[in-house]
PDB file of C-alpha atoms in Angstrom:
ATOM      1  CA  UNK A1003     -15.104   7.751  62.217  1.00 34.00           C
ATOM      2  CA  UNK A1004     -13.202   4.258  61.862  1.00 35.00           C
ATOM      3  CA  UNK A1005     -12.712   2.543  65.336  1.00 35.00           C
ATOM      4  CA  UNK A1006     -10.630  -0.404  66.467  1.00 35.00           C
ATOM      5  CA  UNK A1007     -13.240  -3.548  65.635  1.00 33.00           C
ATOM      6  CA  UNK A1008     -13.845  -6.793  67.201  1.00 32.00           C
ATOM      7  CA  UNK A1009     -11.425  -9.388  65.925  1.00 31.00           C
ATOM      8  CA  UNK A1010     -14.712 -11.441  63.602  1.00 33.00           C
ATOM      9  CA  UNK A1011     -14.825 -14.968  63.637  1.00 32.00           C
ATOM     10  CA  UNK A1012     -13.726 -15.310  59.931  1.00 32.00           C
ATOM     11  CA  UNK A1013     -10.729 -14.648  58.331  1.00 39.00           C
ATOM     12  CA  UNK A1014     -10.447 -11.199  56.588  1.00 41.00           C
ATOM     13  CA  UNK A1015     -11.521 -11.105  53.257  1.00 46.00           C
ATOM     14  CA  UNK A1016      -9.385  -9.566  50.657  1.00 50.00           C
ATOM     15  CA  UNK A1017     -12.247  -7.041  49.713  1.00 49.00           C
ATOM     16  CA  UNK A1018     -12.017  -6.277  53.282  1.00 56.00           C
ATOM     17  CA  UNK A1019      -8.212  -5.595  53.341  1.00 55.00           C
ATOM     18  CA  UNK A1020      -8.178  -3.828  50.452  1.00 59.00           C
ATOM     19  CA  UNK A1021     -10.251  -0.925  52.003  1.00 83.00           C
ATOM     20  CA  UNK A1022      -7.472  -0.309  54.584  1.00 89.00           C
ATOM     21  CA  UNK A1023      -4.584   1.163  53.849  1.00 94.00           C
ATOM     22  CA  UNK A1024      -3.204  -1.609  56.481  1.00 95.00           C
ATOM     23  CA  UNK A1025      -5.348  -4.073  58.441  1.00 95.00           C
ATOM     24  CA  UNK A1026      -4.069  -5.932  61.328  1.00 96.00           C
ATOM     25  CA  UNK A1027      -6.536  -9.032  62.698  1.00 95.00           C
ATOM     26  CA  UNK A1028      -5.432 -10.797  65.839  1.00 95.00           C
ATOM     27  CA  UNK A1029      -2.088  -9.611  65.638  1.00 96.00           C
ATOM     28  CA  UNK A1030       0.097 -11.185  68.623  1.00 94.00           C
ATOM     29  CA  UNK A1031       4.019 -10.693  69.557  1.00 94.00           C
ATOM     30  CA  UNK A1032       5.367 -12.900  71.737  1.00 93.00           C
ATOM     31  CA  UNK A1033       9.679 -12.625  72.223  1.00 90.00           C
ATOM     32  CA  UNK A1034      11.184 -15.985  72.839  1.00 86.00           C
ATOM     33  CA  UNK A1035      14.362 -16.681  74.526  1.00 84.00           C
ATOM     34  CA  UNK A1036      15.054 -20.041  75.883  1.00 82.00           C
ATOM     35  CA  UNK A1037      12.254 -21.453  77.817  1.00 85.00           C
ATOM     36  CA  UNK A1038      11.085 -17.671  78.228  1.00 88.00           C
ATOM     37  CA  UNK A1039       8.526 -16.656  76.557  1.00 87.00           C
ATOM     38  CA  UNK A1040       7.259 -12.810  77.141  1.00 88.00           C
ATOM     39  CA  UNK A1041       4.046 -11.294  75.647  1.00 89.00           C
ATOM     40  CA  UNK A1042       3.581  -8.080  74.695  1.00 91.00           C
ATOM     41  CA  UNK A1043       0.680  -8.194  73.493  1.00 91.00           C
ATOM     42  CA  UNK A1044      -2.115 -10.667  71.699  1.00 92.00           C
ATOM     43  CA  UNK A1045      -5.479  -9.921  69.625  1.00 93.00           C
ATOM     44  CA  UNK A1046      -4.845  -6.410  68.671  1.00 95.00           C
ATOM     45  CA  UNK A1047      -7.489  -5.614  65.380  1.00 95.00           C
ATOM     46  CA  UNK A1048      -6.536  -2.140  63.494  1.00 95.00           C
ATOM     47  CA  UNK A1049      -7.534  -0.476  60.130  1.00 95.00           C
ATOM     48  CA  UNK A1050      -5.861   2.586  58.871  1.00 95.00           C
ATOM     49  CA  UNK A1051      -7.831   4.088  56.251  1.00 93.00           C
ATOM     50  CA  UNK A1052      -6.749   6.218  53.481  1.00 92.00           C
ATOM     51  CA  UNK A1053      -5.412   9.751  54.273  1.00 90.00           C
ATOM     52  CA  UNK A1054      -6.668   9.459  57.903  1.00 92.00           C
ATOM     53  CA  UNK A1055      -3.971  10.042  60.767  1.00 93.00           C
ATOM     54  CA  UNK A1056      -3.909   7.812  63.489  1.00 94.00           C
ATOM     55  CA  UNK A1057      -1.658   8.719  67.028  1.00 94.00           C
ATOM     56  CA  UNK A1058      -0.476   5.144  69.243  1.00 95.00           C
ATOM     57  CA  UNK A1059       0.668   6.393  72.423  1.00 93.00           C
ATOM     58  CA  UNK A1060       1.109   4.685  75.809  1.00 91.00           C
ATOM     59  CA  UNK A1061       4.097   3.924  78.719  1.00 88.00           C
ATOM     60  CA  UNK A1062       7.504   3.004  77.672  1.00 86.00           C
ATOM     61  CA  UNK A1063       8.123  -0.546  77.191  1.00 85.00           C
ATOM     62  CA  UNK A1064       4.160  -1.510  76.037  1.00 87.00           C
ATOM     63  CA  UNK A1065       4.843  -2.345  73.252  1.00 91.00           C
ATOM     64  CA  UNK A1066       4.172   0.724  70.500  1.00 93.00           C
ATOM     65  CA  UNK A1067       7.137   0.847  68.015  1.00 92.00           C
ATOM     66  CA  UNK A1068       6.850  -3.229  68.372  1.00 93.00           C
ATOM     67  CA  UNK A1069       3.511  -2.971  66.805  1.00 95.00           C
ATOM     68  CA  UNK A1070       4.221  -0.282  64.737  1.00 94.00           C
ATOM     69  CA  UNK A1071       7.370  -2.445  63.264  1.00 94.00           C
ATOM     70  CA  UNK A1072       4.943  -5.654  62.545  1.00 95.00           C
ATOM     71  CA  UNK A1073       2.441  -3.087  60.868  1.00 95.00           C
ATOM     72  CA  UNK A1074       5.356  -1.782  58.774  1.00 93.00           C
ATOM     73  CA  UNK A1075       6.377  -5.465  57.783  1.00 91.00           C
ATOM     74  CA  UNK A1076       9.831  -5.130  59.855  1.00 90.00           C
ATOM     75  CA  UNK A1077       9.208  -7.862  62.041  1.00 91.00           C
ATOM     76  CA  UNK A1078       6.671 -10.754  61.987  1.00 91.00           C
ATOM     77  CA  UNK A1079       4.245 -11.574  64.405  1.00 94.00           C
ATOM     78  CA  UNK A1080       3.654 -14.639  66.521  1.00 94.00           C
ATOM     79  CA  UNK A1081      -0.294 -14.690  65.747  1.00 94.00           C
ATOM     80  CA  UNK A1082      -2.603 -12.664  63.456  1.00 95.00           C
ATOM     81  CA  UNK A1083      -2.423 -11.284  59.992  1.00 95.00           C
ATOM     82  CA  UNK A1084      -1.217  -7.772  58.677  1.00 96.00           C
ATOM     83  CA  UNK A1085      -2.457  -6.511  55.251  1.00 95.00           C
ATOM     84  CA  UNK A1086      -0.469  -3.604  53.642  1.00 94.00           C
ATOM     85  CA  UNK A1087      -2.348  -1.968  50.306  1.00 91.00           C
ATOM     86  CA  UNK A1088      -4.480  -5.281  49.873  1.00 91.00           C
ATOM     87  CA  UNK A1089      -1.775  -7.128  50.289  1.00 92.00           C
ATOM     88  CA  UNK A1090      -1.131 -10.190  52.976  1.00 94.00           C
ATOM     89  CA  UNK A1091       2.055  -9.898  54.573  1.00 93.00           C
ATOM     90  CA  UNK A1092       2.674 -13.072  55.637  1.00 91.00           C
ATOM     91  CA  UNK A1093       2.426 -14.520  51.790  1.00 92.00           C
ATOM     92  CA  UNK A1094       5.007 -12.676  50.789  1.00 91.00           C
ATOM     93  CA  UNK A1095       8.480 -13.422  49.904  1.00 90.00           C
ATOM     94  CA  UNK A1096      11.265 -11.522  51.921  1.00 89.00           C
ATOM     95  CA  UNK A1097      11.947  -9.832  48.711  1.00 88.00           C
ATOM     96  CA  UNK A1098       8.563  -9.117  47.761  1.00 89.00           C
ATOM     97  CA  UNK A1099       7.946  -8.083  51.924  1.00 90.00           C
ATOM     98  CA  UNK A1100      10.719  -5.485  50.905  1.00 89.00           C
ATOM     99  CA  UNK A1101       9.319  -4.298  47.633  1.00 88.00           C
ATOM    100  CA  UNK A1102       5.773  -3.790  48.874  1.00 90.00           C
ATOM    101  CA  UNK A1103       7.312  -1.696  52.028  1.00 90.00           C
ATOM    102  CA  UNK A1104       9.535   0.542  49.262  1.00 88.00           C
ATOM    103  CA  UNK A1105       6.362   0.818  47.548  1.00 88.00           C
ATOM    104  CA  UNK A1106       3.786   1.279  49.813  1.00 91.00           C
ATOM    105  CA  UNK A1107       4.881   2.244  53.332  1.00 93.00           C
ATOM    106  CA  UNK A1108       7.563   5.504  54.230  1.00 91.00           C
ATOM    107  CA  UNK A1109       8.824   5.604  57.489  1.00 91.00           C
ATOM    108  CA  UNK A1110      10.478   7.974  59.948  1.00 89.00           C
ATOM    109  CA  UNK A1111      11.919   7.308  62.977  1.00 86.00           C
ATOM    110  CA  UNK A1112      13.592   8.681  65.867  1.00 78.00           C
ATOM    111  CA  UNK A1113      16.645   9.019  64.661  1.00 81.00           C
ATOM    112  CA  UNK A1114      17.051   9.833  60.923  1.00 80.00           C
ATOM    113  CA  UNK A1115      19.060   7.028  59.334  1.00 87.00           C
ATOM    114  CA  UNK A1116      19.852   9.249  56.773  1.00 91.00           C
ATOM    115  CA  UNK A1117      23.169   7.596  55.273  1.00 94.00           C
ATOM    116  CA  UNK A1118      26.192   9.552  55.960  1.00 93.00           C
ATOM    117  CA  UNK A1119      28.296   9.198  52.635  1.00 95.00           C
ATOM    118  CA  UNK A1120      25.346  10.407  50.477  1.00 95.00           C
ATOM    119  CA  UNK A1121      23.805  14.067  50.063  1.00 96.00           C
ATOM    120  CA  UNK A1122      20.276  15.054  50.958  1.00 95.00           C
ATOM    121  CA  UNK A1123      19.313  14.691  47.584  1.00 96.00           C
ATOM    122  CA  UNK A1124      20.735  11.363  47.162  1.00 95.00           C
ATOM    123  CA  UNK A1125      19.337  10.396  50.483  1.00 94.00           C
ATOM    124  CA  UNK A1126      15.851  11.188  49.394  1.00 94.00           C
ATOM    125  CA  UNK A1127      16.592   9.855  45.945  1.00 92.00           C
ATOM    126  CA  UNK A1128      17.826   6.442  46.848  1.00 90.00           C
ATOM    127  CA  UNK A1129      14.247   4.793  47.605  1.00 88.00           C
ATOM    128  CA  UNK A1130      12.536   5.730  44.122  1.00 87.00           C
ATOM    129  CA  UNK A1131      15.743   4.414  42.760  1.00 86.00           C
ATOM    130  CA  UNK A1132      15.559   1.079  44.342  1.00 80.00           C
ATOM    131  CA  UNK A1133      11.758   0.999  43.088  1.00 72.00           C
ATOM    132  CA  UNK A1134      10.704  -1.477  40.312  1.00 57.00           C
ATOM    133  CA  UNK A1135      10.633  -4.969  42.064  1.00 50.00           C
ATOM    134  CA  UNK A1136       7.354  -6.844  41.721  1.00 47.00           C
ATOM    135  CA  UNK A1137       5.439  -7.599  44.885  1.00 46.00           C
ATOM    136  CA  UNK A1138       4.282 -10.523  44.127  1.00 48.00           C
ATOM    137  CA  UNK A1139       5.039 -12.899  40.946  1.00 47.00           C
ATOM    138  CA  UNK A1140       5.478 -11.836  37.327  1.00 48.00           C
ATOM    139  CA  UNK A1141       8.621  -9.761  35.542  1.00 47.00           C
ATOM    140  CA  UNK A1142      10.324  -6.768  37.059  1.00 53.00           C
ATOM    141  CA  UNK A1143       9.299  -2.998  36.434  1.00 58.00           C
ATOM    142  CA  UNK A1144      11.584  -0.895  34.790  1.00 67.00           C
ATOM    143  CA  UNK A1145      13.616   0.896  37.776  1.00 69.00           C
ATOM    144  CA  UNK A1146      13.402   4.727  37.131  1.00 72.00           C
ATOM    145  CA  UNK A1147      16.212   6.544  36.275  1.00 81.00           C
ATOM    146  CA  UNK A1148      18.368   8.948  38.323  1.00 85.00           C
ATOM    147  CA  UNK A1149      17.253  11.533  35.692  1.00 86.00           C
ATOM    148  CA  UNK A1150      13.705  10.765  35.993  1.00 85.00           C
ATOM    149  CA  UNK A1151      13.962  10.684  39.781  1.00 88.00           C
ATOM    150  CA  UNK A1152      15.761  13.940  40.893  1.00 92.00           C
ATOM    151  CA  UNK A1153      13.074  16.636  40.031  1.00 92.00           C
ATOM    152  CA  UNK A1154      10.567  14.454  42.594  1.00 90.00           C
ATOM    153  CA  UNK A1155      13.458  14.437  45.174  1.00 93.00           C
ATOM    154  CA  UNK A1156      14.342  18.617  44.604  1.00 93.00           C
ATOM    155  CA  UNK A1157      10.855  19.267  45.272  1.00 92.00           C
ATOM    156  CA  UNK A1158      10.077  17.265  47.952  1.00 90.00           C
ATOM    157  CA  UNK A1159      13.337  19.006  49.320  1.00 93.00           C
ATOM    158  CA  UNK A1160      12.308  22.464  48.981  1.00 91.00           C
ATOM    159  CA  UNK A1161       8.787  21.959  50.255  1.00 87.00           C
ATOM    160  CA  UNK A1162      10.369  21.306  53.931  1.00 88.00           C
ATOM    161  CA  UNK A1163      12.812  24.271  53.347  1.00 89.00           C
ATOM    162  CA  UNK A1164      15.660  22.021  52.053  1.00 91.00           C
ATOM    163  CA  UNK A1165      16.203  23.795  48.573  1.00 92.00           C
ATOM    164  CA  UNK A1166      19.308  25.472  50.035  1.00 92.00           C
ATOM    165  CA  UNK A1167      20.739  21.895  51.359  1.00 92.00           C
ATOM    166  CA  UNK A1168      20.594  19.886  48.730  1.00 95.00           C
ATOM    167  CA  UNK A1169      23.795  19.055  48.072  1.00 96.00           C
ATOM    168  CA  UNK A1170      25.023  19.018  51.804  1.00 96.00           C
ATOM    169  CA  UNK A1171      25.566  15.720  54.008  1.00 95.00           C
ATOM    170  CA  UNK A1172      23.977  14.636  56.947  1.00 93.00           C
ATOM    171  CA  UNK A1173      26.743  15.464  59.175  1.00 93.00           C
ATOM    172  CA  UNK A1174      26.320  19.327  57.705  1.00 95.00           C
ATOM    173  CA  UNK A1175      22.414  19.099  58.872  1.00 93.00           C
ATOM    174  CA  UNK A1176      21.056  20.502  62.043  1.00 92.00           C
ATOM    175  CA  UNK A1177      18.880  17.879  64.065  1.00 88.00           C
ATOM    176  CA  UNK A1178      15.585  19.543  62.588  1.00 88.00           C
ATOM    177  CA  UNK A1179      16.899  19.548  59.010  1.00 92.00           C
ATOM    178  CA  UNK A1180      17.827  15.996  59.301  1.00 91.00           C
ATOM    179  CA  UNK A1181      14.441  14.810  60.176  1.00 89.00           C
ATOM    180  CA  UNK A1182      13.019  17.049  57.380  1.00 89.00           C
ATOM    181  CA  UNK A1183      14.942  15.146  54.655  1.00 93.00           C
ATOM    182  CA  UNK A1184      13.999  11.849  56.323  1.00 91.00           C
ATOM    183  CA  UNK A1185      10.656  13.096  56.002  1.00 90.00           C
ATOM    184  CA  UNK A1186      10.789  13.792  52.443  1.00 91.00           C
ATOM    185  CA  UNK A1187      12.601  10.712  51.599  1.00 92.00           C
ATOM    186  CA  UNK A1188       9.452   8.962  53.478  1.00 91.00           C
ATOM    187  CA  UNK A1189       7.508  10.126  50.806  1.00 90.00           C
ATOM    188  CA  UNK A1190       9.447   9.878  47.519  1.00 89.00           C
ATOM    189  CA  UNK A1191       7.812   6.680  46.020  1.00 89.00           C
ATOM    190  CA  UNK A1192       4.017   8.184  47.191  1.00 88.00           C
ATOM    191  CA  UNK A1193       2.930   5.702  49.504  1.00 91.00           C
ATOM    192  CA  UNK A1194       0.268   4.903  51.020  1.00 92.00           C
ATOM    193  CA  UNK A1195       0.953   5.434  54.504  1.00 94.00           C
ATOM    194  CA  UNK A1196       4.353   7.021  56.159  1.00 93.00           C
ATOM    195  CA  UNK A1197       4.788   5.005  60.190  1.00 94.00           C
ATOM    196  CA  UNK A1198       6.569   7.292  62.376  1.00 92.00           C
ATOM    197  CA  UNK A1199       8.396   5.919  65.576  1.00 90.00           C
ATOM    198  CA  UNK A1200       8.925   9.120  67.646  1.00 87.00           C
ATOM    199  CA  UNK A1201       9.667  11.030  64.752  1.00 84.00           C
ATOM    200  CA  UNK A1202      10.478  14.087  66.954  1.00 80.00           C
ATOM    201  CA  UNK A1203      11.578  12.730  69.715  1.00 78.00           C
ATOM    202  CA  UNK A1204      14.633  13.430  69.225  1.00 76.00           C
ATOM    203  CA  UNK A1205      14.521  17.355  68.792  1.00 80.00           C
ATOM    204  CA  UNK A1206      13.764  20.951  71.160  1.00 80.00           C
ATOM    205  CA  UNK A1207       9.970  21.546  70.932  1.00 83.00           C
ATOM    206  CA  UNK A1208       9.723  24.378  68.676  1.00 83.00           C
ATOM    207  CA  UNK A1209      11.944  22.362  66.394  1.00 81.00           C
ATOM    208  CA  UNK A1210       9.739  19.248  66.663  1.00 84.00           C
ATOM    209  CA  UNK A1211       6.448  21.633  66.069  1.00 84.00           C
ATOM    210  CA  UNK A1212       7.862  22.544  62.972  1.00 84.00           C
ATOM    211  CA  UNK A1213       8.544  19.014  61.647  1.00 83.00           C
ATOM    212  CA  UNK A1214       5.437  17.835  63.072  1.00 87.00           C
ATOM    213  CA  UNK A1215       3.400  20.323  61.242  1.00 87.00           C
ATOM    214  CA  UNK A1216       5.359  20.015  58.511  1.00 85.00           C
ATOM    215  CA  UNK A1217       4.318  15.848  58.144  1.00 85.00           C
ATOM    216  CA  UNK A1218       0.274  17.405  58.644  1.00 88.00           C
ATOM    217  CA  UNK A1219       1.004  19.360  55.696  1.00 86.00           C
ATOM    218  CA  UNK A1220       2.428  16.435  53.920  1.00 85.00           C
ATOM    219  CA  UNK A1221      -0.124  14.602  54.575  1.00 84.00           C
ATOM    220  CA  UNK A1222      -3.011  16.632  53.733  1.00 85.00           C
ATOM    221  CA  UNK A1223      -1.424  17.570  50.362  1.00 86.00           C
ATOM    222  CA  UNK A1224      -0.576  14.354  49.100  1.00 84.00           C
ATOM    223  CA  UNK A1225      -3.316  12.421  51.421  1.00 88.00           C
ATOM    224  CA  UNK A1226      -1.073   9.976  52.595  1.00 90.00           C
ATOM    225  CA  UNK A1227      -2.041   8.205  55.603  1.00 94.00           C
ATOM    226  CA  UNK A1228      -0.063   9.089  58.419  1.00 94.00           C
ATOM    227  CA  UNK A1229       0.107   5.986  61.744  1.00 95.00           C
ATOM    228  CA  UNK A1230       2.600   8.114  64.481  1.00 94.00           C
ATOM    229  CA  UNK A1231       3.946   6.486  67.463  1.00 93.00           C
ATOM    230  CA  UNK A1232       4.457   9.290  70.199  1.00 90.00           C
ATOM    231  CA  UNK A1233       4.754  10.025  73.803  1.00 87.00           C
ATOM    232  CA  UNK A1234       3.683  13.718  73.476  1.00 85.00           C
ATOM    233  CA  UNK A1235      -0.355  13.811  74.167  1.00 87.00           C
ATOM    234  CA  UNK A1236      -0.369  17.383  72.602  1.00 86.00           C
ATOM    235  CA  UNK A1237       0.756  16.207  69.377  1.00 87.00           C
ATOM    236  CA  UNK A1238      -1.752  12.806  69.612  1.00 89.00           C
ATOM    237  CA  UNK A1239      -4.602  14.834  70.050  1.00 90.00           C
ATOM    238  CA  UNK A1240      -3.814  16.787  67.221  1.00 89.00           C
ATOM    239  CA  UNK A1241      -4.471  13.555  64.546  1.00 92.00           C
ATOM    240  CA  UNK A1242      -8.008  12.118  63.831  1.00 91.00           C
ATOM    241  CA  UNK A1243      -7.295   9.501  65.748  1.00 93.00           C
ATOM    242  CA  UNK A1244      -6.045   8.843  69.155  1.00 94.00           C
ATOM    243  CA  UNK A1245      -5.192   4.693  70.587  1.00 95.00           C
ATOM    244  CA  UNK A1246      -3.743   4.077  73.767  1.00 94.00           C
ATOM    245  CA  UNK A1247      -2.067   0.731  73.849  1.00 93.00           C
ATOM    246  CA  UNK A1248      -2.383  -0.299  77.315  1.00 90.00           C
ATOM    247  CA  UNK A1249      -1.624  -3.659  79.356  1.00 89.00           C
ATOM    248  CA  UNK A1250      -1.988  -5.206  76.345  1.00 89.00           C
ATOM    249  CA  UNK A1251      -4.694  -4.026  74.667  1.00 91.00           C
ATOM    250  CA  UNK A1252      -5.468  -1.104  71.925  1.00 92.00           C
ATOM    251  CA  UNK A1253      -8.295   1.070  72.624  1.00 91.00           C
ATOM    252  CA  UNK A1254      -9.466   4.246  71.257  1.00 92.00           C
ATOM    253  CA  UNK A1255      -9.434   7.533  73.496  1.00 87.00           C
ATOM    254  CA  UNK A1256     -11.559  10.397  73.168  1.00 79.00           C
ATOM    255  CA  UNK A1257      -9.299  13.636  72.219  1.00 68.00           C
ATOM    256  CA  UNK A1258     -10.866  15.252  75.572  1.00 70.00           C
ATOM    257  CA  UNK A1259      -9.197  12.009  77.695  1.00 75.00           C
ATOM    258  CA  UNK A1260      -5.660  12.278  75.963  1.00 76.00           C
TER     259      UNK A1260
END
């Protein structure tokens, strides 16, 4: 089983990073303000390997959904590298930073961010529509076409028991079927790994059982790597792997010490 590495000497190689789904090395976040500086953290070393599932859990305020935002390409780090899908992050342009994350990464997060004006379907639509940007240099893919695009969206739909709410808004949605459609919209485009920030945080417990099971499903069918930041130690245990980012530091926890 994978394990959270030494940070070696060398820089990682490319063959190296392209093994990983994502590879952090060294990775460091320091927030400035003023003469303040405040670390939250400083020579954290991660691989996420393909179709694995990987739990980060630890106190509020340690830093978790920071890391898991530099992982995702949604903020950049003070120190250290991040690779997403071979890829380094920091040698990317903004836009190609974007394209790679549309491409590559699906995320879910607390709160749905569904957006309000559109239907499920479009919701869940809307990222394999804005798919076709090059990652790094060379001439644009074709962008699919709404035609082309809706049959992946319906599916994905009705496999979390959305068939019936296709059409309806998020403001129509019950707090469970919300994070279902954010869930499917995660993983329109097929990527390679879906990040989830407290992905049922937000909901009762039998409600957040069935949306948590629901993204195990997921990812078993369509083996897409799964990185989930939670506070709920039943759930953690659940994945292959369990970190606890403490005082700094990421370390791996034996399910029987979660």
């Amino acid at each position: 089983m994978p394990t959270v590495t030494p940070r070696p000497d060398t820089g990682v190689t490319a063959a190296k990073a392209a093994d990983s789904v994502i590879r952090a090395e060294g990775l460091g976040k320091t927030y400035r303000e003023g003469k303040l500086n405040t670390p939250v953290f400083a020579g954290l070393d991660l691989d996420v390997y393909p179709g694995e599932t990987v739990a980060i859990i630890g106190a509020s305020g340690a830093g978790k959904s920071t890391l898991l935002h530099l992982l995702g390409g949604l903020d950049v780090p003070t120190s250290g590298e991040v690779y997403v899908d071979g890829h380094r992050m920091s040698a990317l342009s903004d836009r190609a930073r974007g394209a790679l994350r549309n491409r590559a990464l699906g995320f879910v997060y607390q709160f749905h961010h569904l957006l309000p004006e559109f239907t499920a379907l479009e919701n869940v639509m809307l990222p394999a529509l804005l798919a076709g940007q090059p990652v790094g240099g060379g001439s644009h893919a074709k962008a699919p076409t709404v035609a082309e695009v809706e049959p992946k969206a319906r599916a994905l739909l009705e496999s979390v028991g959305l068939g019936h709410r296709l059409q309806h808004k998020p403001g129509e949605l019950s707090g469970g079927e919300r994070q279902r459609a954010a869930v499917a919209r995660a993983l329109v485009n097929q990527p390679a790994c879906v990040l989830g920030d407290e992905p049922t945080g937000n909901l009762d417990d039998r409600t957040a059982g069935t949306v948590f099971d629901l993204m195990l499903d997921l990812n078993r069918a369509q083996r897409t790597s799964l990185v989930l930041v939670t506070h709920d130690r039943d759930l953690a245990r659940r994945l292959d792997r369990v970190l606890e980012l403490h005082e700094g530091k990421l370390r791996e926890m034996a399910p029987s010490a979660v």
